[in-house]
Amino acid sequence: MAFPNPSSDFVDIDAIKDKVSSEELASDIKTSLSIIDKVGTVKIKTEFKGFPYRVNTSDLPDGLYFLYIQFNDKKSTIRLVIKH
């Protein structure tokens, strides 16, 4: 999940606890995150370990973005609105 949404300065990425085991959450698994605009340009790409994770969105212009998250064998796409 990603919140707040709409976002202005940051967005927090967190795992939905009933979809991820406690062993996975406690492990040192890298999570990949990409934020892509509506025309397909990658605006932010990073890897992190542990949840929740905060992403700075203050430099992104207003608009619709897609968050692509891969954690272990799980993939998720979340629509994100940036509104300053």
PDB file of C-alpha atoms in Angstrom:
ATOM      1  CA  MET A   1       0.000   0.000   0.000  1.00  0.00           C
ATOM      2  CA  ALA A   2       1.044   3.605  -0.561  1.00  0.00           C
ATOM      3  CA  PHE A   3      -0.113   6.561   1.497  1.00  0.00           C
ATOM      4  CA  PRO A   4      -0.959   9.401   1.526  1.00  0.00           C
ATOM      5  CA  ASN A   5      -2.529   9.255  -1.908  1.00  0.00           C
ATOM      6  CA  PRO A   6      -2.843  11.901  -3.322  1.00  0.00           C
ATOM      7  CA  SER A   7       0.616  12.873  -2.152  1.00  0.00           C
ATOM      8  CA  SER A   8       2.670  16.046  -2.248  1.00  0.00           C
ATOM      9  CA  ASP A   9       6.040  15.771  -0.487  1.00  0.00           C
ATOM     10  CA  PHE A  10       6.373  12.053   0.275  1.00  0.00           C
ATOM     11  CA  VAL A  11       4.679   8.682   0.017  1.00  0.00           C
ATOM     12  CA  ASP A  12       5.100   5.810   2.459  1.00  0.00           C
ATOM     13  CA  ILE A  13       5.273   2.292   1.026  1.00  0.00           C
ATOM     14  CA  ASP A  14       4.174  -0.496   3.349  1.00  0.00           C
ATOM     15  CA  ALA A  15       3.345  -4.188   3.054  1.00  0.00           C
ATOM     16  CA  ILE A  16      -0.181  -5.385   3.598  1.00  0.00           C
ATOM     17  CA  LYS A  17       0.389  -7.567   6.631  1.00  0.00           C
ATOM     18  CA  ASP A  18      -2.135 -10.278   5.728  1.00  0.00           C
ATOM     19  CA  LYS A  19      -0.479 -10.816   2.316  1.00  0.00           C
ATOM     20  CA  VAL A  20       3.116 -11.094   3.549  1.00  0.00           C
ATOM     21  CA  SER A  21       4.387 -13.557   6.124  1.00  0.00           C
ATOM     22  CA  SER A  22       6.114 -12.331   9.263  1.00  0.00           C
ATOM     23  CA  GLU A  23       9.222 -14.310   8.201  1.00  0.00           C
ATOM     24  CA  GLU A  24       9.366 -12.379   4.920  1.00  0.00           C
ATOM     25  CA  LEU A  25       8.947  -9.051   6.729  1.00  0.00           C
ATOM     26  CA  ALA A  26      11.706  -9.914   9.203  1.00  0.00           C
ATOM     27  CA  SER A  27      14.130 -11.027   6.485  1.00  0.00           C
ATOM     28  CA  ASP A  28      16.695  -8.957   4.637  1.00  0.00           C
ATOM     29  CA  ILE A  29      14.907  -9.181   1.263  1.00  0.00           C
ATOM     30  CA  LYS A  30      15.457  -6.292  -1.142  1.00  0.00           C
ATOM     31  CA  THR A  31      12.369  -4.583  -2.498  1.00  0.00           C
ATOM     32  CA  SER A  32      12.506  -2.864  -5.899  1.00  0.00           C
ATOM     33  CA  LEU A  33      10.491   0.301  -6.450  1.00  0.00           C
ATOM     34  CA  SER A  34       9.952   2.271  -9.658  1.00  0.00           C
ATOM     35  CA  ILE A  35       7.795   5.362 -10.046  1.00  0.00           C
ATOM     36  CA  ILE A  36       6.787   5.886 -13.659  1.00  0.00           C
ATOM     37  CA  ASP A  37       4.812   8.767 -15.171  1.00  0.00           C
ATOM     38  CA  LYS A  38       1.828   8.295 -17.474  1.00  0.00           C
ATOM     39  CA  VAL A  39       3.982   8.378 -20.640  1.00  0.00           C
ATOM     40  CA  GLY A  40       6.277   5.626 -19.336  1.00  0.00           C
ATOM     41  CA  THR A  41       9.279   7.630 -18.144  1.00  0.00           C
ATOM     42  CA  VAL A  42      10.943   6.235 -15.023  1.00  0.00           C
ATOM     43  CA  LYS A  43      11.115   9.113 -12.548  1.00  0.00           C
ATOM     44  CA  ILE A  44      12.419   7.252  -9.486  1.00  0.00           C
ATOM     45  CA  LYS A  45      14.036   3.826  -9.262  1.00  0.00           C
ATOM     46  CA  THR A  46      15.415   2.438  -6.024  1.00  0.00           C
ATOM     47  CA  GLU A  47      15.847  -0.643  -3.875  1.00  0.00           C
ATOM     48  CA  PHE A  48      15.287  -0.835  -0.139  1.00  0.00           C
ATOM     49  CA  LYS A  49      15.023  -3.297   2.722  1.00  0.00           C
ATOM     50  CA  GLY A  50      12.291  -3.202   5.344  1.00  0.00           C
ATOM     51  CA  PHE A  51       8.859  -1.659   5.601  1.00  0.00           C
ATOM     52  CA  PRO A  52       7.584   1.007   5.790  1.00  0.00           C
ATOM     53  CA  TYR A  53       9.757   2.944   3.337  1.00  0.00           C
ATOM     54  CA  ARG A  54       9.369   6.678   2.647  1.00  0.00           C
ATOM     55  CA  VAL A  55       9.921   8.094  -0.853  1.00  0.00           C
ATOM     56  CA  ASN A  56      10.458  11.817  -1.458  1.00  0.00           C
ATOM     57  CA  THR A  57       7.973  12.976  -4.119  1.00  0.00           C
ATOM     58  CA  SER A  58       8.430  16.732  -3.696  1.00  0.00           C
ATOM     59  CA  ASP A  59      10.369  17.026  -6.991  1.00  0.00           C
ATOM     60  CA  LEU A  60       7.698  15.267  -9.066  1.00  0.00           C
ATOM     61  CA  PRO A  61       5.294  17.509 -10.979  1.00  0.00           C
ATOM     62  CA  ASP A  62       1.556  17.200 -10.366  1.00  0.00           C
ATOM     63  CA  GLY A  63       0.028  14.263 -12.195  1.00  0.00           C
ATOM     64  CA  LEU A  64      -0.679  10.552 -12.299  1.00  0.00           C
ATOM     65  CA  TYR A  65       2.120   8.044 -11.650  1.00  0.00           C
ATOM     66  CA  PHE A  66       2.418   4.292 -11.286  1.00  0.00           C
ATOM     67  CA  LEU A  67       4.392   2.629  -8.505  1.00  0.00           C
ATOM     68  CA  TYR A  68       5.799  -0.753  -9.477  1.00  0.00           C
ATOM     69  CA  ILE A  69       6.895  -2.734  -6.443  1.00  0.00           C
ATOM     70  CA  GLN A  70       8.562  -6.141  -6.383  1.00  0.00           C
ATOM     71  CA  PHE A  71       9.077  -7.850  -3.028  1.00  0.00           C
ATOM     72  CA  ASN A  72      10.364 -11.421  -3.142  1.00  0.00           C
ATOM     73  CA  ASP A  73       8.043 -13.167  -5.640  1.00  0.00           C
ATOM     74  CA  LYS A  74       5.220 -10.633  -5.164  1.00  0.00           C
ATOM     75  CA  LYS A  75       4.578  -7.782  -7.597  1.00  0.00           C
ATOM     76  CA  SER A  76       2.247  -4.854  -7.143  1.00  0.00           C
ATOM     77  CA  THR A  77       1.215  -1.820  -9.169  1.00  0.00           C
ATOM     78  CA  ILE A  78      -0.303   1.177  -7.410  1.00  0.00           C
ATOM     79  CA  ARG A  79      -1.706   4.346  -8.980  1.00  0.00           C
ATOM     80  CA  LEU A  80      -0.331   7.457  -7.282  1.00  0.00           C
ATOM     81  CA  VAL A  81      -1.538  11.021  -7.694  1.00  0.00           C
ATOM     82  CA  ILE A  82       0.896  13.860  -6.970  1.00  0.00           C
ATOM     83  CA  LYS A  83      -0.778  17.141  -6.082  1.00  0.00           C
ATOM     84  CA  HIS A  84       1.183  20.080  -4.637  1.00  0.00           C
TER      85      HIS A  84
END
